[in-house]
Coordinates of N, CA and C in Angstrom, one line a residue:
X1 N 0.8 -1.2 0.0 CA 0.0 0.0 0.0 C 0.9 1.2 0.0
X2 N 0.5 2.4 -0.9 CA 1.0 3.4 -1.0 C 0.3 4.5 0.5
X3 N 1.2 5.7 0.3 CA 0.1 6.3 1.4 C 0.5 7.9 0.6
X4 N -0.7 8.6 0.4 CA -0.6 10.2 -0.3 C -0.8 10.9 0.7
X5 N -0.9 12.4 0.5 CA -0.8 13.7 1.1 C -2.3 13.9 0.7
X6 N -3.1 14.3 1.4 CA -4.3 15.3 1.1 C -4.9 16.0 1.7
X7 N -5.5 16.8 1.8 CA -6.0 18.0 2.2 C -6.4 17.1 3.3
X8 N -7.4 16.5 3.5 CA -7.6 15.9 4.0 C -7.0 14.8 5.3
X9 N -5.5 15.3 5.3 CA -5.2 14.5 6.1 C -4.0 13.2 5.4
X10 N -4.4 12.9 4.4 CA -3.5 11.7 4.0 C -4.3 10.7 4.0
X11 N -4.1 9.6 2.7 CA -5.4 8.9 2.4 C -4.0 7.3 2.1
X12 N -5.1 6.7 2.1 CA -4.2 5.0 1.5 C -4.4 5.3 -0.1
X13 N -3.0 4.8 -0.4 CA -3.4 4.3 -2.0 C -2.9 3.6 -2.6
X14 N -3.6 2.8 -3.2 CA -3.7 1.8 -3.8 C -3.2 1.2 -5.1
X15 N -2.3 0.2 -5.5 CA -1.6 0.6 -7.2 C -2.4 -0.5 -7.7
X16 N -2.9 -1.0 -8.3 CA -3.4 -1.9 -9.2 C -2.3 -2.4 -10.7
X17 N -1.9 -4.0 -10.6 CA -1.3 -3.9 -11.4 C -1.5 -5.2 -12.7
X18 N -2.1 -5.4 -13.6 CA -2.3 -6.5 -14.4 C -1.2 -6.7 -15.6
X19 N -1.1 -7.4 -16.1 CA 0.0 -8.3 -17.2 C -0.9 -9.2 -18.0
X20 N -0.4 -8.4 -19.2 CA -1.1 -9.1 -20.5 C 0.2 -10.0 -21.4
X21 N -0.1 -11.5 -21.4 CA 1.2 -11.8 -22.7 C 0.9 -11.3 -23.7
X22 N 2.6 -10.7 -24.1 CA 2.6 -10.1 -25.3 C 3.6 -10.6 -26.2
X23 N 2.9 -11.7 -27.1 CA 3.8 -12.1 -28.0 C 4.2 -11.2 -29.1
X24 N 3.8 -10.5 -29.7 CA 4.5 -9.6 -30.5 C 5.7 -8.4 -29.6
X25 N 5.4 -8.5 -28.5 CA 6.4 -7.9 -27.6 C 6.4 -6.5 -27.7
X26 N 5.1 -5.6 -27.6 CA 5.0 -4.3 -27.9 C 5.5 -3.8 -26.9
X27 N 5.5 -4.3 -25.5 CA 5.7 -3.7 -24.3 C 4.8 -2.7 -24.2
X28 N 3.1 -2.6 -24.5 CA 2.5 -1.5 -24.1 C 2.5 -1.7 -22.7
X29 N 2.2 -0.3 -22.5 CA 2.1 0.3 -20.9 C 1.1 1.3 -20.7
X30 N -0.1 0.7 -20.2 CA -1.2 1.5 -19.7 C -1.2 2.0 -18.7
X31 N -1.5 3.1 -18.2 CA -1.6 3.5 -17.3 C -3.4 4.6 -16.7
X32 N -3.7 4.6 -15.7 CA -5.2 4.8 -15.1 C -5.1 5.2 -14.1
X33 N -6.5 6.4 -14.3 CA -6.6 6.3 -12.7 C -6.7 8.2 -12.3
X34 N -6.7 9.0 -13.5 CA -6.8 10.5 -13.2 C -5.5 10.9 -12.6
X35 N -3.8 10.6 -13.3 CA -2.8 10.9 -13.0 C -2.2 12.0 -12.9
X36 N -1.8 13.0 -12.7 CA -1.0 14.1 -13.6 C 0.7 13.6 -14.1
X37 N 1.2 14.6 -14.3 CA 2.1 14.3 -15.3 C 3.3 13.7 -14.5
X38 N 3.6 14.2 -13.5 CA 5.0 14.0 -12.6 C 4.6 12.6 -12.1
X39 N 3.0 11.9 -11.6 CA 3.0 10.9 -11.8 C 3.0 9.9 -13.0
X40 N 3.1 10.1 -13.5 CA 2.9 9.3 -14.5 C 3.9 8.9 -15.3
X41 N 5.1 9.9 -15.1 CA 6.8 9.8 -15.0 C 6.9 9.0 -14.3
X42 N 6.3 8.8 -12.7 CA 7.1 7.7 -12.5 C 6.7 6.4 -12.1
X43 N 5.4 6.7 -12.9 CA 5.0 5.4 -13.6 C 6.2 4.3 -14.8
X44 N 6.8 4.8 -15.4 CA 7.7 5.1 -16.5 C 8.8 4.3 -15.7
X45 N 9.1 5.3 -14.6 CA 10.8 4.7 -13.7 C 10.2 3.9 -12.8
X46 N 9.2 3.7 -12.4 CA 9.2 2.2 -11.9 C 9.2 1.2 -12.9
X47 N 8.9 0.9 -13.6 CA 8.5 -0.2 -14.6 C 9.9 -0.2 -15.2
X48 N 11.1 0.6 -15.3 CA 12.1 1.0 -15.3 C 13.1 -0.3 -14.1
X49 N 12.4 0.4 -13.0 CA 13.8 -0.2 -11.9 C 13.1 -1.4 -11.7
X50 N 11.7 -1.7 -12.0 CA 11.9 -3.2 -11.7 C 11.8 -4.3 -12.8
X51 N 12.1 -3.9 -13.9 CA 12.9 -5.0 -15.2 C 14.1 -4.8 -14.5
X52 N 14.8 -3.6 -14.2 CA 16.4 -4.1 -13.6 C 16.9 -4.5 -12.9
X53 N 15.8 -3.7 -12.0 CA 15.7 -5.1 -10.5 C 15.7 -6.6 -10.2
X54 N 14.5 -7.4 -11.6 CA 14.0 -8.6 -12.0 C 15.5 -9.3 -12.4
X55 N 16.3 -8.4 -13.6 CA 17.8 -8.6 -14.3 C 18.8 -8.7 -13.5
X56 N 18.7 -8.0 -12.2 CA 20.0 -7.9 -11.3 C 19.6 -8.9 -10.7
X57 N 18.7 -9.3 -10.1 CA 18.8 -10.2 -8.8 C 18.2 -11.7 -8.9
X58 N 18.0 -11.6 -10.4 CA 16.5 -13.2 -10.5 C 17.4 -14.2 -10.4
X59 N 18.9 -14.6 -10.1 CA 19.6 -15.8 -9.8 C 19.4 -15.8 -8.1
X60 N 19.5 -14.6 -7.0 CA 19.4 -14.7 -5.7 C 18.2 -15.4 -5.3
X61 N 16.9 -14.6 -6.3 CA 15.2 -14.8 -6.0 C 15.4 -16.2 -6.5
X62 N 16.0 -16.6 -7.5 CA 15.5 -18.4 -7.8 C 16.2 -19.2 -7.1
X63 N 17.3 -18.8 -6.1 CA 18.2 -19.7 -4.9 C 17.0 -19.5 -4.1
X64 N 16.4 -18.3 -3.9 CA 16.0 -18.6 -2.6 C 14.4 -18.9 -2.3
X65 N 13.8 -19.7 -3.7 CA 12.9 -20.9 -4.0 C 11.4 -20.1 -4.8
X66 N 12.2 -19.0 -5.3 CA 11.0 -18.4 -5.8 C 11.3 -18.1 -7.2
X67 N 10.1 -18.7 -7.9 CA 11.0 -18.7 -9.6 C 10.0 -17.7 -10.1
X68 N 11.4 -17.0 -11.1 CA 11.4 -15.5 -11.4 C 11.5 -16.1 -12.8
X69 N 10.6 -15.2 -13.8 CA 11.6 -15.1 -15.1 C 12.3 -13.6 -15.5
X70 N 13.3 -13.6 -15.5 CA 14.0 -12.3 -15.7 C 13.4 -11.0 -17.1
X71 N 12.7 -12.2 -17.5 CA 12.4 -11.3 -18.9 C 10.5 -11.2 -18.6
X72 N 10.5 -11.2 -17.7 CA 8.5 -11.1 -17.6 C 8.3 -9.9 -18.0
X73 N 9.3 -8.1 -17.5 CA 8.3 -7.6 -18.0 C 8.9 -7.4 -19.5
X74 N 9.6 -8.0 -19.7 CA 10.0 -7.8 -22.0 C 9.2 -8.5 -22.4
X75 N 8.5 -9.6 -21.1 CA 7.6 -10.6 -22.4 C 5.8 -10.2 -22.4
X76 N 5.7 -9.3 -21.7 CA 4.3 -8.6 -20.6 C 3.7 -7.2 -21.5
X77 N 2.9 -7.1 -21.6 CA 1.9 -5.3 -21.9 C 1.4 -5.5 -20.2
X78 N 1.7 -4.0 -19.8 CA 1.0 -4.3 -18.3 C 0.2 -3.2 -18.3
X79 N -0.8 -2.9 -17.4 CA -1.6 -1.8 -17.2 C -1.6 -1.4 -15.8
X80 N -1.4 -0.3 -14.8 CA -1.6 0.0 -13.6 C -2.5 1.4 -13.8
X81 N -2.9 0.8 -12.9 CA -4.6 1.4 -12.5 C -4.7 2.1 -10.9
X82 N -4.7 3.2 -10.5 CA -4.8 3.9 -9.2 C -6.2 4.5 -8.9
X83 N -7.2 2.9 -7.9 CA -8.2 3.5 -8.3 C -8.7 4.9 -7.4
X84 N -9.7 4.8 -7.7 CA -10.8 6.4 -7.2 C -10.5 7.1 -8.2
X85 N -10.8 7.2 -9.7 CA -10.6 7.5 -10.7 C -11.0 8.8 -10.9
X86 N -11.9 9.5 -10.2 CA -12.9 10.7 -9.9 C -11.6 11.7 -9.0
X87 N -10.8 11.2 -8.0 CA -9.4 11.9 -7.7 C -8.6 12.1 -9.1
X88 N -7.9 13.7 -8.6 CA -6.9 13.2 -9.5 C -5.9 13.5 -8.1
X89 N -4.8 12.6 -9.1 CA -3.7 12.6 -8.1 C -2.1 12.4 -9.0
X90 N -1.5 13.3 -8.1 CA -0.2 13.8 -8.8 C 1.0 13.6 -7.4
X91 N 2.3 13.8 -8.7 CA 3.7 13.6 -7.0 C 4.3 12.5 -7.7
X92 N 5.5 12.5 -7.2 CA 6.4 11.5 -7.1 C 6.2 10.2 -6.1
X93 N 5.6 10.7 -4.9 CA 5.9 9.8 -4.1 C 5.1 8.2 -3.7
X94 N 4.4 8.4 -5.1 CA 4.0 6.5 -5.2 C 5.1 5.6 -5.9
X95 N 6.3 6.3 -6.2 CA 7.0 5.8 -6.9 C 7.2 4.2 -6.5
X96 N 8.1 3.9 -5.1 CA 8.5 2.4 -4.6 C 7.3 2.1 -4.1
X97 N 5.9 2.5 -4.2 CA 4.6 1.3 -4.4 C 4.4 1.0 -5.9
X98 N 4.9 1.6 -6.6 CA 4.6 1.4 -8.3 C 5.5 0.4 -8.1
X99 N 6.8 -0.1 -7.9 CA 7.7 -0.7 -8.2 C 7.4 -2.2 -7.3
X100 N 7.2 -1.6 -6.2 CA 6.7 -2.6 -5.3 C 5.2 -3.9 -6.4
X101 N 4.3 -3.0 -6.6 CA 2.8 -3.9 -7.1 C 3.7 -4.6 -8.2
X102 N 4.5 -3.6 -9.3 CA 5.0 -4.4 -10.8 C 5.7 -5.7 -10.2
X103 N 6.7 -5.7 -9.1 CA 7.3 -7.0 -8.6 C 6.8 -8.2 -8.1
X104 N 5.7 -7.7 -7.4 CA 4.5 -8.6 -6.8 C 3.8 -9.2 -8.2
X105 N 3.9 -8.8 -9.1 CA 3.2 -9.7 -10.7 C 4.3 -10.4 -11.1
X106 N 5.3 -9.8 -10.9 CA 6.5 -10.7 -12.3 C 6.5 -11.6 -11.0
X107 N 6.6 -11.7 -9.6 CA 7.2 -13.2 -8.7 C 6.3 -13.8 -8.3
X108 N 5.0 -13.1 -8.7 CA 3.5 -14.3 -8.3 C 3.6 -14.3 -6.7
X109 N 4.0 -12.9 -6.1 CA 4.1 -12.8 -4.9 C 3.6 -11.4 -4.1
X110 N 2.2 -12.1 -3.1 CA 2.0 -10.9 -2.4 C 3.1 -10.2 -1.6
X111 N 2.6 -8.7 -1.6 CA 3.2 -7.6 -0.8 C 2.7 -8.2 0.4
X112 N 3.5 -7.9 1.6 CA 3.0 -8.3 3.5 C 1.7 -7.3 2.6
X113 N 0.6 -7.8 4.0 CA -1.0 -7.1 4.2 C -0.3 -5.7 5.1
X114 N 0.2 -6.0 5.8 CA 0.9 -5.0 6.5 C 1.4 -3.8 6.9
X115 N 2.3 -3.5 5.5 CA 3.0 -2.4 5.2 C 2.8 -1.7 4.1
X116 N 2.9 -0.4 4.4 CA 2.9 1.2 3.9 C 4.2 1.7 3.6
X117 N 4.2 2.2 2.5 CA 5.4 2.9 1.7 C 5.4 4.0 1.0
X118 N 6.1 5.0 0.9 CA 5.9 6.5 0.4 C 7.1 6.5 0.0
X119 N 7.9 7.2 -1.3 CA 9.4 7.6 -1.5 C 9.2 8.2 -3.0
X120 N 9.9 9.0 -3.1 CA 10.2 8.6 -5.1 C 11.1 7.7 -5.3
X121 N 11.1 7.3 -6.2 CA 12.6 6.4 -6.5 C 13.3 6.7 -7.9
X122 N 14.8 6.6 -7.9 CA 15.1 7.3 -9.4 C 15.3 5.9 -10.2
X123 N 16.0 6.0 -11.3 CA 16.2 5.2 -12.0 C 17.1 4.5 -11.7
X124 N 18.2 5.0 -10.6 CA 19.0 3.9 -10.3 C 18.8 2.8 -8.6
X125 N 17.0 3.4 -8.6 CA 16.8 2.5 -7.2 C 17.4 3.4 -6.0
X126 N 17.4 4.3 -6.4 CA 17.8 5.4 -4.8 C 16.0 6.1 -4.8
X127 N 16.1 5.6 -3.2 CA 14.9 6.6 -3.1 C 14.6 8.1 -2.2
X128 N 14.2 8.6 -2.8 CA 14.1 10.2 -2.7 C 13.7 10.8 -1.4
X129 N 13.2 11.6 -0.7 CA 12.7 12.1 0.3 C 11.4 12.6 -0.5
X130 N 10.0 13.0 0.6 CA 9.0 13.4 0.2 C 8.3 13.5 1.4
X131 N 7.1 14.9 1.0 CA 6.3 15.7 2.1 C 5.4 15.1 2.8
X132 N 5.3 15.6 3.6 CA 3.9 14.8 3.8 C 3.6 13.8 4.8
X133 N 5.1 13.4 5.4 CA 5.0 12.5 6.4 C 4.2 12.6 7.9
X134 N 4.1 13.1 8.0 CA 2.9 13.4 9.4 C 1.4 12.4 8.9
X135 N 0.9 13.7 7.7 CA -0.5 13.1 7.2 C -0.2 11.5 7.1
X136 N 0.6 11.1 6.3 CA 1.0 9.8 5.4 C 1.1 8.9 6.8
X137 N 1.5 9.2 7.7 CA 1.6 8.0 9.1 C 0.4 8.4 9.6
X138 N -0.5 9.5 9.7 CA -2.3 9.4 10.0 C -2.6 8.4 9.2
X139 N -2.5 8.5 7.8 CA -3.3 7.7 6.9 C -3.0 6.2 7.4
X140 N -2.0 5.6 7.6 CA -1.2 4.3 7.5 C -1.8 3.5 9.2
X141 N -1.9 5.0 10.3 CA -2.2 4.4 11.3 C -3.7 3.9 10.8
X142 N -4.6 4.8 10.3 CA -6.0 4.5 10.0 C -6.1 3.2 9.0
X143 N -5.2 2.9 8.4 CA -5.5 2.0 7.7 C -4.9 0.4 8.0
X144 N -4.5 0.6 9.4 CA -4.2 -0.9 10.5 C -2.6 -1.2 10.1
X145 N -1.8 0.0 10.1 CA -0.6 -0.6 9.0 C 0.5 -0.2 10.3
X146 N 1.4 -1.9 10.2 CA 2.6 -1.7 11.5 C 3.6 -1.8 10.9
X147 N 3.5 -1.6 9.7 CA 5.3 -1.3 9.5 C 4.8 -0.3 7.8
X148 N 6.3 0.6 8.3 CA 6.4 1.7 7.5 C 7.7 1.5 6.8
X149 N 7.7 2.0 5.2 CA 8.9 2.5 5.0 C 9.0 3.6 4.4
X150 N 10.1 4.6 4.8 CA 10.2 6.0 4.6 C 11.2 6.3 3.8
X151 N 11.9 7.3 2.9 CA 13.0 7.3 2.7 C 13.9 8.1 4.2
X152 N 15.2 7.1 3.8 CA 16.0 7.4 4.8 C 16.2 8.8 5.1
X153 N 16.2 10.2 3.9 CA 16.1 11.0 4.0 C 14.8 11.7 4.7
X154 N 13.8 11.0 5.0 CA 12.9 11.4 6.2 C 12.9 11.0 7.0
X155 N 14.0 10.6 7.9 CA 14.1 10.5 9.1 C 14.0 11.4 10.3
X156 N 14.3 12.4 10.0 CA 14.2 13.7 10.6 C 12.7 14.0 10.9
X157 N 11.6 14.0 9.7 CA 10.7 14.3 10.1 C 9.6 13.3 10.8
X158 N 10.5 12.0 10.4 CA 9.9 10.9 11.5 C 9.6 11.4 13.0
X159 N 11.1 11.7 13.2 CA 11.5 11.7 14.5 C 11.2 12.9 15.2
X160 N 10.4 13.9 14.4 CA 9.6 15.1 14.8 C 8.1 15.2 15.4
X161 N 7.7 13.6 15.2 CA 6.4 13.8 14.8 C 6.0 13.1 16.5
X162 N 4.8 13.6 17.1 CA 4.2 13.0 18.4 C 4.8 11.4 18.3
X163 N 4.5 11.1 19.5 CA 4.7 9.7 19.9 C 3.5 8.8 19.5
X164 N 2.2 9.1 19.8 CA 0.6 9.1 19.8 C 1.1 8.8 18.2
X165 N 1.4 9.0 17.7 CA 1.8 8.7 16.2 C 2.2 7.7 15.7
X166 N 3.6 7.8 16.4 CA 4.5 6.6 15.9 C 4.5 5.2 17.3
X167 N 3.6 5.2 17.9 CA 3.4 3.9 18.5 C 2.7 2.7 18.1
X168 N 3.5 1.6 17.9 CA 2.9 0.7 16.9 C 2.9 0.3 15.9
X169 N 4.1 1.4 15.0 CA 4.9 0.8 14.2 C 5.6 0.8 13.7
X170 N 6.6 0.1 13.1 CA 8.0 0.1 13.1 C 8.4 0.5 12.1
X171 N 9.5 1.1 11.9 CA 9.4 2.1 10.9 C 11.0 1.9 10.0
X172 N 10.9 1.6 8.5 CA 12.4 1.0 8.4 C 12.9 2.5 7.4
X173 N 13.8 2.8 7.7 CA 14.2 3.8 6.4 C 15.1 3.6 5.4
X174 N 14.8 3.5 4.1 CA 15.4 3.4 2.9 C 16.2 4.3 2.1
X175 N 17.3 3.8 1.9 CA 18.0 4.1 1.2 C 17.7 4.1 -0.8
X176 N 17.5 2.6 -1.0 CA 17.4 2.6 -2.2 C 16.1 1.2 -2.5
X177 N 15.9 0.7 -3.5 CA 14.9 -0.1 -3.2 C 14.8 -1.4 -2.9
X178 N 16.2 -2.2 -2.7 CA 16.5 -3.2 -2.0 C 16.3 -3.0 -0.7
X179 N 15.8 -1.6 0.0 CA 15.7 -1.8 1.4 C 14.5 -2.0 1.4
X180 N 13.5 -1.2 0.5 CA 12.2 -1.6 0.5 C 11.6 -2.5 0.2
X181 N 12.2 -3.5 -0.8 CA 11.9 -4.3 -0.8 C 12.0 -5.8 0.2
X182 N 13.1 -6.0 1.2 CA 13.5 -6.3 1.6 C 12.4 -6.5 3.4
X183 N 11.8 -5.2 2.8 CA 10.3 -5.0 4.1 C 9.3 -5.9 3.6
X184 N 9.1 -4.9 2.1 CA 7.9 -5.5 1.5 C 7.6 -6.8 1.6
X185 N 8.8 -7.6 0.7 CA 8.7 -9.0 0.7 C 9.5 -10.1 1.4
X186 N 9.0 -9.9 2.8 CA 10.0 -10.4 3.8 C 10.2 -11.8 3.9
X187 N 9.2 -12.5 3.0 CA 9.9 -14.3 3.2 C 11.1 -13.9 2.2
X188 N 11.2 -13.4 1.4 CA 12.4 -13.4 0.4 C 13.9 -12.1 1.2
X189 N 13.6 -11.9 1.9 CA 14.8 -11.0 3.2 C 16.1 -11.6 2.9
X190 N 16.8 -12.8 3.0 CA 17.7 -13.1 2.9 C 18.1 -13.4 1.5
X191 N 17.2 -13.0 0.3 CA 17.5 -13.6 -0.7 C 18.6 -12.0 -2.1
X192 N 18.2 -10.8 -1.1 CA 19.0 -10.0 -2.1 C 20.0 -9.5 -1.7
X193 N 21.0 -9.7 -2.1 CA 22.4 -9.3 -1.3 C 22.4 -7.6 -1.4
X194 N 23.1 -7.2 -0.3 CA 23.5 -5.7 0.0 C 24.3 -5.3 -0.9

């Protein structure tokens, strides 16, 4: 689960992600959901870091009993969908839940029910800092969620925020997206090297 900024407080959000085979290999990429533009860029660099991600690491993931194909998304048209379609919604910082849902399709593996994640991420898998974190741990408490990942560059405003806040969940901060992932998909924890 992603978590946004809104007027409102900070809301859950949700990435939706489907895979079509594509034998002709167009690699289309749909994308949904009333985006603006800066999202929808990193719509682009996720789908980005996690072919590279799938290419760098699918010999660790297939030791450690989960079979990957390295080429799912060259062989895939995928579509992600962010629903409440009637919002629109803009920002970078769904970036490592974009990355997160596309990985959860190519390994046939749920995300924990658990955990909440906010960052941009670039194209080389470093993830960014971003606003918002007060609302975004409202939204995460409201939505039953005990573990957070932040970028490591919000740590500061982690550690600003009431207690009443942060009691109850544990909070990991990221560097780049092997940290996040490493939360996300924690039967697979020992399987990506540092």
């Amino acid at each position: 689960m992603g978590l946004a900024y809104t007027s409102m407080g900070g809301s859950a959000l949700y990435i939706e992600t489907q895979a079509i085979v594509d034998s002709k290999k167009s690699n289309k990429f749909t994308v949904t959901g009333q985006l603006g533009d800066v999202m929808k860029e990193s719509t682009q660099i996720a789908l980005t870091v996690a072919r590279s991600f799938l290419e760098q690491t699918s010999s660790d993931i297939i030791a450690s009993s989960t079979v990957v194909d390295p080429n799912f998304i060259d062989n895939h048209s995928f579509h992600l969908h962010v629903p409440e379609g009637a919002t629109p919604k803009d920002g970078p910082s769904a970036g490592v839940t974009m990355v997160t849902s596309l990985l959860s399709l190519a390994l046939q593996q749920p995300c924990a029910s658990n955990v909440a994640m906010t960052g941009e991420v670039t194209l080389s898998g470093k993830v960014l800092p971003v606003g918002g974190i007060r609302e975004k741990t409202m939204a995460a408490r409201r939505a039953g969620i005990t573990v957070l990942c932040l970028p490591n560059a919000n740590q500061r405003d982690w550690d600003e925020l009431p207690s009443y806040l942060k009691n109850g969940i544990e909070v990991h901060f990221c560097e780049n997206y092997h940290d996040v992932y490493r939360v996300a998909f924690a039967a697979a924890d020992d399987a990506i090297p540092s």
